[in-house]
């Protein structure tokens, strides 16, 4: 799995196509998708163009997509998986993730709410039930690895312990303000990849991109703050996702190199703590475009 991945959480379908092609051209070979992003067809279209032109080969790219919360019932897992595969135009996946550990009322409505606007959860299925259906996809050779997302160490442990096929990857928010050190140590000891999302703090201002420590290091090493943050993530042994939407940004975000040890340590000593995406604690989706 290439450590540096291109994230496809892009609300605009046309931008999804151009950004995905630009990412391939910049050198990205790892693509992170989701049923919930409602743009697997556009990602697939861009990848098919690049494959057909011979600029990439299927075995050289690593494709992930995710099972949405409304499809946790075991009988819904395979149909959801096959529908994603069809939209992407692929015949196998490299990695399939359970997007969040929260099961929602099954159905076509991605974000089921009651009359008071509260999310309608599905109490009739456990995470382990869903995991077993994920394991069957690996048994049948439909995907090469399975994992979880938006999960805490506390939530991961029971699945990890009971799983016949262990999670290969956990995808969580992680950046210098939320280093997830305990989870990373567990992952390192157990051969699980921690795949970080929001490495640039979702680009929020004020935020990581303007952090004085990051800006000073960027100036010192002749890189941009984004390059410093992405390099830090890889250097600490995580894989990382980034979402450049233009060709220039794609080239910038792909062009990372190891930081000097003192700069790396300085980032590790940043004390600000901030979680940007509360989904892991609340079960309520955030930062996902509602329309599309
Ligand atoms: N599992 C989950 O629940 C979950 C949740 C969120 C994300 N993800 C995955 O993780 C991926 C990455 O997340 P993310 O996009 O939030 O992470 P991010 O890289 O922290 O934030 C993206 C933001 O950074 C800005 N940006 C990108 N490159 C930049 C650069 N070189 N200089 C300055 N700003 C830059 C973008 O600005 P512009 O808008 O101007 O381009 C965008 O607003 C997503 O695409 C998705 O695949 C997963």
PDB file of N, CA and C in Angstrom, residues 43-119:
ATOM      1  N   UNK A  43     -14.590   8.823 -10.019  1.00  0.00           N
ATOM      2  CA  UNK A  43     -13.221   8.333  -9.755  1.00  0.00           C
ATOM      3  C   UNK A  43     -12.926   7.203 -10.744  1.00  0.00           C
ATOM      4  N   UNK A  44     -13.899   6.303 -10.890  1.00  0.00           N
ATOM      5  CA  UNK A  44     -13.730   5.168 -11.808  1.00  0.00           C
ATOM      6  C   UNK A  44     -13.487   5.638 -13.231  1.00  0.00           C
ATOM      7  N   UNK A  45     -14.246   6.656 -13.644  1.00  0.00           N
ATOM      8  CA  UNK A  45     -14.099   7.188 -15.015  1.00  0.00           C
ATOM      9  C   UNK A  45     -12.666   7.689 -15.234  1.00  0.00           C
ATOM     10  N   UNK A  46     -12.153   8.425 -14.268  1.00  0.00           N
ATOM     11  CA  UNK A  46     -10.792   8.962 -14.390  1.00  0.00           C
ATOM     12  C   UNK A  46      -9.768   7.823 -14.409  1.00  0.00           C
ATOM     13  N   UNK A  47      -9.949   6.847 -13.538  1.00  0.00           N
ATOM     14  CA  UNK A  47      -8.985   5.733 -13.491  1.00  0.00           C
ATOM     15  C   UNK A  47      -9.041   4.924 -14.781  1.00  0.00           C
ATOM     16  N   UNK A  48     -10.273   4.699 -15.290  1.00  0.00           N
ATOM     17  CA  UNK A  48     -10.402   3.921 -16.534  1.00  0.00           C
ATOM     18  C   UNK A  48      -9.703   4.630 -17.691  1.00  0.00           C
ATOM     19  N   UNK A  49      -9.783   5.961 -17.737  1.00  0.00           N
ATOM     20  CA  UNK A  49      -9.104   6.717 -18.800  1.00  0.00           C
ATOM     21  C   UNK A  49      -7.592   6.492 -18.712  1.00  0.00           C
ATOM     22  N   UNK A  50      -7.080   6.563 -17.489  1.00  0.00           N
ATOM     23  CA  UNK A  50      -5.629   6.407 -17.295  1.00  0.00           C
ATOM     24  C   UNK A  50      -5.197   4.964 -17.593  1.00  0.00           C
ATOM     25  N   UNK A  51      -6.031   3.997 -17.196  1.00  0.00           N
ATOM     26  CA  UNK A  51      -5.702   2.581 -17.464  1.00  0.00           C
ATOM     27  C   UNK A  51      -5.730   2.308 -18.965  1.00  0.00           C
ATOM     28  N   UNK A  52      -6.782   2.823 -19.622  1.00  0.00           N
ATOM     29  CA  UNK A  52      -6.939   2.565 -21.064  1.00  0.00           C
ATOM     30  C   UNK A  52      -5.790   3.192 -21.854  1.00  0.00           C
ATOM     31  N   UNK A  53      -5.290   4.331 -21.388  1.00  0.00           N
ATOM     32  CA  UNK A  53      -4.193   5.008 -22.096  1.00  0.00           C
ATOM     33  C   UNK A  53      -2.834   4.376 -21.770  1.00  0.00           C
ATOM     34  N   UNK A  54      -2.852   3.400 -20.849  1.00  0.00           N
ATOM     35  CA  UNK A  54      -1.607   2.710 -20.498  1.00  0.00           C
ATOM     36  C   UNK A  54      -0.699   3.511 -19.582  1.00  0.00           C
ATOM     37  N   UNK A  55      -1.231   4.588 -18.998  1.00  0.00           N
ATOM     38  CA  UNK A  55      -0.387   5.389 -18.103  1.00  0.00           C
ATOM     39  C   UNK A  55      -0.249   4.726 -16.730  1.00  0.00           C
ATOM     40  N   UNK A  56      -1.195   3.863 -16.395  1.00  0.00           N
ATOM     41  CA  UNK A  56      -1.081   3.044 -15.178  1.00  0.00           C
ATOM     42  C   UNK A  56      -1.590   1.643 -15.499  1.00  0.00           C
ATOM     43  N   UNK A  57      -1.148   0.672 -14.692  1.00  0.00           N
ATOM     44  CA  UNK A  57      -1.670  -0.691 -14.820  1.00  0.00           C
ATOM     45  C   UNK A  57      -2.428  -1.001 -13.527  1.00  0.00           C
ATOM     46  N   UNK A  58      -3.440  -1.859 -13.622  1.00  0.00           N
ATOM     47  CA  UNK A  58      -4.263  -2.144 -12.437  1.00  0.00           C
ATOM     48  C   UNK A  58      -3.404  -2.601 -11.252  1.00  0.00           C
ATOM     49  N   UNK A  59      -2.396  -3.449 -11.534  1.00  0.00           N
ATOM     50  CA  UNK A  59      -1.607  -3.982 -10.413  1.00  0.00           C
ATOM     51  C   UNK A  59      -0.708  -2.916  -9.761  1.00  0.00           C
ATOM     52  N   UNK A  60      -0.571  -1.775 -10.430  1.00  0.00           N
ATOM     53  CA  UNK A  60       0.261  -0.705  -9.861  1.00  0.00           C
ATOM     54  C   UNK A  60      -0.537   0.264  -8.988  1.00  0.00           C
ATOM     55  N   UNK A  61      -1.857   0.136  -8.998  1.00  0.00           N
ATOM     56  CA  UNK A  61      -2.649   1.073  -8.191  1.00  0.00           C
ATOM     57  C   UNK A  61      -3.334   0.330  -7.049  1.00  0.00           C
ATOM     58  N   UNK A  62      -3.573   1.064  -5.977  1.00  0.00           N
ATOM     59  CA  UNK A  62      -4.158   0.500  -4.758  1.00  0.00           C
ATOM     60  C   UNK A  62      -5.474   1.245  -4.520  1.00  0.00           C
ATOM     61  N   UNK A  63      -6.581   0.501  -4.598  1.00  0.00           N
ATOM     62  CA  UNK A  63      -7.889   1.159  -4.514  1.00  0.00           C
ATOM     63  C   UNK A  63      -8.648   0.676  -3.277  1.00  0.00           C
ATOM     64  N   UNK A  64      -9.080   1.671  -2.529  1.00  0.00           N
ATOM     65  CA  UNK A  64      -9.886   1.424  -1.325  1.00  0.00           C
ATOM     66  C   UNK A  64     -11.261   2.023  -1.540  1.00  0.00           C
ATOM     67  N   UNK A  65     -12.301   1.331  -1.072  1.00  0.00           N
ATOM     68  CA  UNK A  65     -13.563   2.038  -0.881  1.00  0.00           C
ATOM     69  C   UNK A  65     -14.191   1.563   0.423  1.00  0.00           C
ATOM     70  N   UNK A  66     -15.336   2.187   0.776  1.00  0.00           N
ATOM     71  CA  UNK A  66     -15.872   1.973   2.132  1.00  0.00           C
ATOM     72  C   UNK A  66     -17.354   1.637   2.118  1.00  0.00           C
ATOM     73  N   UNK A  67     -17.698   0.759   3.039  1.00  0.00           N
ATOM     74  CA  UNK A  67     -19.096   0.351   3.264  1.00  0.00           C
ATOM     75  C   UNK A  67     -19.765   1.423   4.119  1.00  0.00           C
ATOM     76  N   UNK A  68     -20.897   1.933   3.636  1.00  0.00           N
ATOM     77  CA  UNK A  68     -21.556   2.990   4.414  1.00  0.00           C
ATOM     78  C   UNK A  68     -22.408   2.401   5.548  1.00  0.00           C
ATOM     79  N   UNK A  69     -22.713   3.265   6.508  1.00  0.00           N
ATOM     80  CA  UNK A  69     -23.412   2.904   7.754  1.00  0.00           C
ATOM     81  C   UNK A  69     -24.774   2.229   7.542  1.00  0.00           C
ATOM     82  N   UNK A  70     -25.410   2.534   6.416  1.00  0.00           N
ATOM     83  CA  UNK A  70     -26.740   1.965   6.164  1.00  0.00           C
ATOM     84  C   UNK A  70     -26.659   0.539   5.621  1.00  0.00           C
ATOM     85  N   UNK A  71     -25.454   0.044   5.413  1.00  0.00           N
ATOM     86  CA  UNK A  71     -25.275  -1.289   4.814  1.00  0.00           C
ATOM     87  C   UNK A  71     -24.574  -2.259   5.755  1.00  0.00           C
ATOM     88  N   UNK A  72     -24.703  -2.066   7.058  1.00  0.00           N
ATOM     89  CA  UNK A  72     -24.005  -2.938   8.016  1.00  0.00           C
ATOM     90  C   UNK A  72     -24.635  -4.318   8.160  1.00  0.00           C
ATOM     91  N   UNK A  73     -25.921  -4.452   7.830  1.00  0.00           N
ATOM     92  CA  UNK A  73     -26.552  -5.777   7.946  1.00  0.00           C
ATOM     93  C   UNK A  73     -25.794  -6.740   7.031  1.00  0.00           C
ATOM     94  N   UNK A  74     -25.430  -7.937   7.533  1.00  0.00           N
ATOM     95  CA  UNK A  74     -24.585  -8.838   6.736  1.00  0.00           C
ATOM     96  C   UNK A  74     -25.099  -9.070   5.311  1.00  0.00           C
ATOM     97  N   UNK A  75     -26.419  -9.189   5.158  1.00  0.00           N
ATOM     98  CA  UNK A  75     -26.941  -9.461   3.806  1.00  0.00           C
ATOM     99  C   UNK A  75     -26.800  -8.248   2.880  1.00  0.00           C
ATOM    100  N   UNK A  76     -26.496  -7.083   3.420  1.00  0.00           N
ATOM    101  CA  UNK A  76     -26.337  -5.886   2.582  1.00  0.00           C
ATOM    102  C   UNK A  76     -24.885  -5.627   2.193  1.00  0.00           C
ATOM    103  N   UNK A  77     -23.941  -6.353   2.830  1.00  0.00           N
ATOM    104  CA  UNK A  77     -22.522  -6.044   2.625  1.00  0.00           C
ATOM    105  C   UNK A  77     -22.081  -6.379   1.191  1.00  0.00           C
ATOM    106  N   UNK A  78     -22.363  -7.598   0.755  1.00  0.00           N
ATOM    107  CA  UNK A  78     -21.896  -7.975  -0.587  1.00  0.00           C
ATOM    108  C   UNK A  78     -22.552  -7.120  -1.685  1.00  0.00           C
ATOM    109  N   UNK A  79     -23.882  -6.909  -1.637  1.00  0.00           N
ATOM    110  CA  UNK A  79     -24.462  -6.024  -2.665  1.00  0.00           C
ATOM    111  C   UNK A  79     -23.847  -4.622  -2.656  1.00  0.00           C
ATOM    112  N   UNK A  80     -23.574  -4.079  -1.473  1.00  0.00           N
ATOM    113  CA  UNK A  80     -22.968  -2.731  -1.410  1.00  0.00           C
ATOM    114  C   UNK A  80     -21.572  -2.760  -2.018  1.00  0.00           C
ATOM    115  N   UNK A  81     -20.831  -3.811  -1.692  1.00  0.00           N
ATOM    116  CA  UNK A  81     -19.470  -3.962  -2.225  1.00  0.00           C
ATOM    117  C   UNK A  81     -19.507  -4.060  -3.762  1.00  0.00           C
ATOM    118  N   UNK A  82     -20.389  -4.932  -4.273  1.00  0.00           N
ATOM    119  CA  UNK A  82     -20.453  -5.125  -5.729  1.00  0.00           C
ATOM    120  C   UNK A  82     -20.892  -3.843  -6.437  1.00  0.00           C
ATOM    121  N   UNK A  83     -21.791  -3.087  -5.809  1.00  0.00           N
ATOM    122  CA  UNK A  83     -22.254  -1.831  -6.424  1.00  0.00           C
ATOM    123  C   UNK A  83     -21.100  -0.821  -6.487  1.00  0.00           C
ATOM    124  N   UNK A  84     -20.288  -0.775  -5.435  1.00  0.00           N
ATOM    125  CA  UNK A  84     -19.123   0.125  -5.448  1.00  0.00           C
ATOM    126  C   UNK A  84     -18.151  -0.283  -6.556  1.00  0.00           C
ATOM    127  N   UNK A  85     -17.915  -1.588  -6.635  1.00  0.00           N
ATOM    128  CA  UNK A  85     -16.981  -2.098  -7.641  1.00  0.00           C
ATOM    129  C   UNK A  85     -17.461  -1.748  -9.056  1.00  0.00           C
ATOM    130  N   UNK A  86     -18.779  -1.903  -9.255  1.00  0.00           N
ATOM    131  CA  UNK A  86     -19.353  -1.602 -10.571  1.00  0.00           C
ATOM    132  C   UNK A  86     -19.167  -0.114 -10.892  1.00  0.00           C
ATOM    133  N   UNK A  87     -19.431   0.753  -9.894  1.00  0.00           N
ATOM    134  CA  UNK A  87     -19.287   2.201 -10.136  1.00  0.00           C
ATOM    135  C   UNK A  87     -17.830   2.561 -10.422  1.00  0.00           C
ATOM    136  N   UNK A  88     -16.915   1.880  -9.746  1.00  0.00           N
ATOM    137  CA  UNK A  88     -15.491   2.166  -9.965  1.00  0.00           C
ATOM    138  C   UNK A  88     -14.973   1.538 -11.260  1.00  0.00           C
ATOM    139  N   UNK A  89     -15.738   0.577 -11.799  1.00  0.00           N
ATOM    140  CA  UNK A  89     -15.318  -0.094 -13.036  1.00  0.00           C
ATOM    141  C   UNK A  89     -14.175  -1.068 -12.808  1.00  0.00           C
ATOM    142  N   UNK A  90     -14.136  -1.672 -11.622  1.00  0.00           N
ATOM    143  CA  UNK A  90     -13.039  -2.581 -11.267  1.00  0.00           C
ATOM    144  C   UNK A  90     -13.566  -3.987 -11.042  1.00  0.00           C
ATOM    145  N   UNK A  91     -12.666  -4.983 -11.047  1.00  0.00           N
ATOM    146  CA  UNK A  91     -13.151  -6.332 -10.747  1.00  0.00           C
ATOM    147  C   UNK A  91     -12.606  -6.887  -9.430  1.00  0.00           C
ATOM    148  N   UNK A  92     -11.796  -6.153  -8.744  1.00  0.00           N
ATOM    149  CA  UNK A  92     -11.469  -6.471  -7.351  1.00  0.00           C
ATOM    150  C   UNK A  92     -11.046  -5.179  -6.659  1.00  0.00           C
ATOM    151  N   UNK A  93     -11.046  -5.226  -5.331  1.00  0.00           N
ATOM    152  CA  UNK A  93     -10.590  -4.065  -4.554  1.00  0.00           C
ATOM    153  C   UNK A  93      -9.341  -4.452  -3.789  1.00  0.00           C
ATOM    154  N   UNK A  94      -8.493  -3.489  -3.545  1.00  0.00           N
ATOM    155  CA  UNK A  94      -7.325  -3.753  -2.700  1.00  0.00           C
ATOM    156  C   UNK A  94      -7.706  -3.709  -1.223  1.00  0.00           C
ATOM    157  N   UNK A  95      -8.627  -2.821  -0.887  1.00  0.00           N
ATOM    158  CA  UNK A  95      -8.988  -2.653   0.529  1.00  0.00           C
ATOM    159  C   UNK A  95     -10.441  -2.192   0.626  1.00  0.00           C
ATOM    160  N   UNK A  96     -11.180  -2.839   1.521  1.00  0.00           N
ATOM    161  CA  UNK A  96     -12.567  -2.426   1.784  1.00  0.00           C
ATOM    162  C   UNK A  96     -12.662  -2.111   3.267  1.00  0.00           C
ATOM    163  N   UNK A  97     -13.156  -0.924   3.585  1.00  0.00           N
ATOM    164  CA  UNK A  97     -13.233  -0.490   4.986  1.00  0.00           C
ATOM    165  C   UNK A  97     -14.692  -0.347   5.416  1.00  0.00           C
ATOM    166  N   UNK A  98     -14.949  -0.632   6.691  1.00  0.00           N
ATOM    167  CA  UNK A  98     -16.235  -0.239   7.274  1.00  0.00           C
ATOM    168  C   UNK A  98     -16.081   1.246   7.609  1.00  0.00           C
ATOM    169  N   UNK A  99     -16.881   2.089   6.971  1.00  0.00           N
ATOM    170  CA  UNK A  99     -16.637   3.540   7.005  1.00  0.00           C
ATOM    171  C   UNK A  99     -16.683   4.100   8.426  1.00  0.00           C
ATOM    172  N   UNK A 100     -17.684   3.657   9.203  1.00  0.00           N
ATOM    173  CA  UNK A 100     -17.719   4.018  10.629  1.00  0.00           C
ATOM    174  C   UNK A 100     -18.294   2.817  11.377  1.00  0.00           C
ATOM    175  N   UNK A 101     -18.036   2.721  12.688  1.00  0.00           N
ATOM    176  CA  UNK A 101     -18.572   1.573  13.429  1.00  0.00           C
ATOM    177  C   UNK A 101     -20.057   1.713  13.758  1.00  0.00           C
ATOM    178  N   UNK A 102     -20.710   2.779  13.287  1.00  0.00           N
ATOM    179  CA  UNK A 102     -22.106   3.044  13.652  1.00  0.00           C
ATOM    180  C   UNK A 102     -23.051   2.550  12.558  1.00  0.00           C
ATOM    181  N   UNK A 103     -23.927   1.598  12.921  1.00  0.00           N
ATOM    182  CA  UNK A 103     -24.906   1.096  11.947  1.00  0.00           C
ATOM    183  C   UNK A 103     -26.120   2.014  11.952  1.00  0.00           C
ATOM    184  N   UNK A 104     -26.524   2.434  10.758  1.00  0.00           N
ATOM    185  CA  UNK A 104     -27.717   3.271  10.595  1.00  0.00           C
ATOM    186  C   UNK A 104     -28.846   2.388  10.059  1.00  0.00           C
ATOM    187  N   UNK A 105     -30.057   2.884  10.217  1.00  0.00           N
ATOM    188  CA  UNK A 105     -31.234   2.199   9.662  1.00  0.00           C
ATOM    189  C   UNK A 105     -30.965   1.818   8.207  1.00  0.00           C
ATOM    190  N   UNK A 106     -31.119   0.520   7.873  1.00  0.00           N
ATOM    191  CA  UNK A 106     -30.815   0.122   6.494  1.00  0.00           C
ATOM    192  C   UNK A 106     -31.791   0.757   5.513  1.00  0.00           C
ATOM    193  N   UNK A 107     -31.318   1.015   4.314  1.00  0.00           N
ATOM    194  CA  UNK A 107     -32.187   1.613   3.300  1.00  0.00           C
ATOM    195  C   UNK A 107     -31.378   2.465   2.354  1.00  0.00           C
ATOM    196  N   UNK A 108     -32.100   3.154   1.446  1.00  0.00           N
ATOM    197  CA  UNK A 108     -31.416   3.956   0.433  1.00  0.00           C
ATOM    198  C   UNK A 108     -31.023   5.347   0.935  1.00  0.00           C
ATOM    199  N   UNK A 109     -31.615   5.785   2.045  1.00  0.00           N
ATOM    200  CA  UNK A 109     -31.311   7.116   2.598  1.00  0.00           C
ATOM    201  C   UNK A 109     -30.002   7.027   3.385  1.00  0.00           C
ATOM    202  N   UNK A 110     -28.959   7.712   2.883  1.00  0.00           N
ATOM    203  CA  UNK A 110     -27.638   7.643   3.520  1.00  0.00           C
ATOM    204  C   UNK A 110     -27.633   8.188   4.943  1.00  0.00           C
ATOM    205  N   UNK A 111     -28.510   9.162   5.191  1.00  0.00           N
ATOM    206  CA  UNK A 111     -28.446   9.881   6.463  1.00  0.00           C
ATOM    207  C   UNK A 111     -29.830   9.854   7.125  1.00  0.00           C
ATOM    208  N   UNK A 112     -30.296   8.664   7.532  1.00  0.00           N
ATOM    209  CA  UNK A 112     -31.675   8.577   8.057  1.00  0.00           C
ATOM    210  C   UNK A 112     -31.830   9.332   9.374  1.00  0.00           C
ATOM    211  N   UNK A 113     -32.853  10.152   9.443  1.00  0.00           N
ATOM    212  CA  UNK A 113     -33.102  10.973  10.640  1.00  0.00           C
ATOM    213  C   UNK A 113     -34.554  10.792  11.074  1.00  0.00           C
ATOM    214  N   UNK A 114     -34.802  10.938  12.381  1.00  0.00           N
ATOM    215  CA  UNK A 114     -36.188  10.900  12.851  1.00  0.00           C
ATOM    216  C   UNK A 114     -36.787  12.302  12.747  1.00  0.00           C
ATOM    217  N   UNK A 115     -38.033  12.441  13.226  1.00  0.00           N
ATOM    218  CA  UNK A 115     -38.728  13.728  13.069  1.00  0.00           C
ATOM    219  C   UNK A 115     -38.021  14.869  13.793  1.00  0.00           C
ATOM    220  N   UNK A 116     -37.207  14.506  14.796  1.00  0.00           N
ATOM    221  CA  UNK A 116     -36.493  15.550  15.539  1.00  0.00           C
ATOM    222  C   UNK A 116     -35.083  15.788  15.001  1.00  0.00           C
ATOM    223  N   UNK A 117     -34.791  15.157  13.867  1.00  0.00           N
ATOM    224  CA  UNK A 117     -33.489  15.387  13.244  1.00  0.00           C
ATOM    225  C   UNK A 117     -32.376  14.519  13.803  1.00  0.00           C
ATOM    226  N   UNK A 118     -32.755  13.531  14.632  1.00  0.00           N
ATOM    227  CA  UNK A 118     -31.709  12.664  15.193  1.00  0.00           C
ATOM    228  C   UNK A 118     -31.459  11.465  14.293  1.00  0.00           C
ATOM    229  N   UNK A 119     -30.189  11.065  14.197  1.00  0.00           N
ATOM    230  CA  UNK A 119     -29.822   9.916  13.370  1.00  0.00           C
ATOM    231  C   UNK A 119     -30.571   8.673  13.863  1.00  0.00           C
TER     232      UNK A 119
END
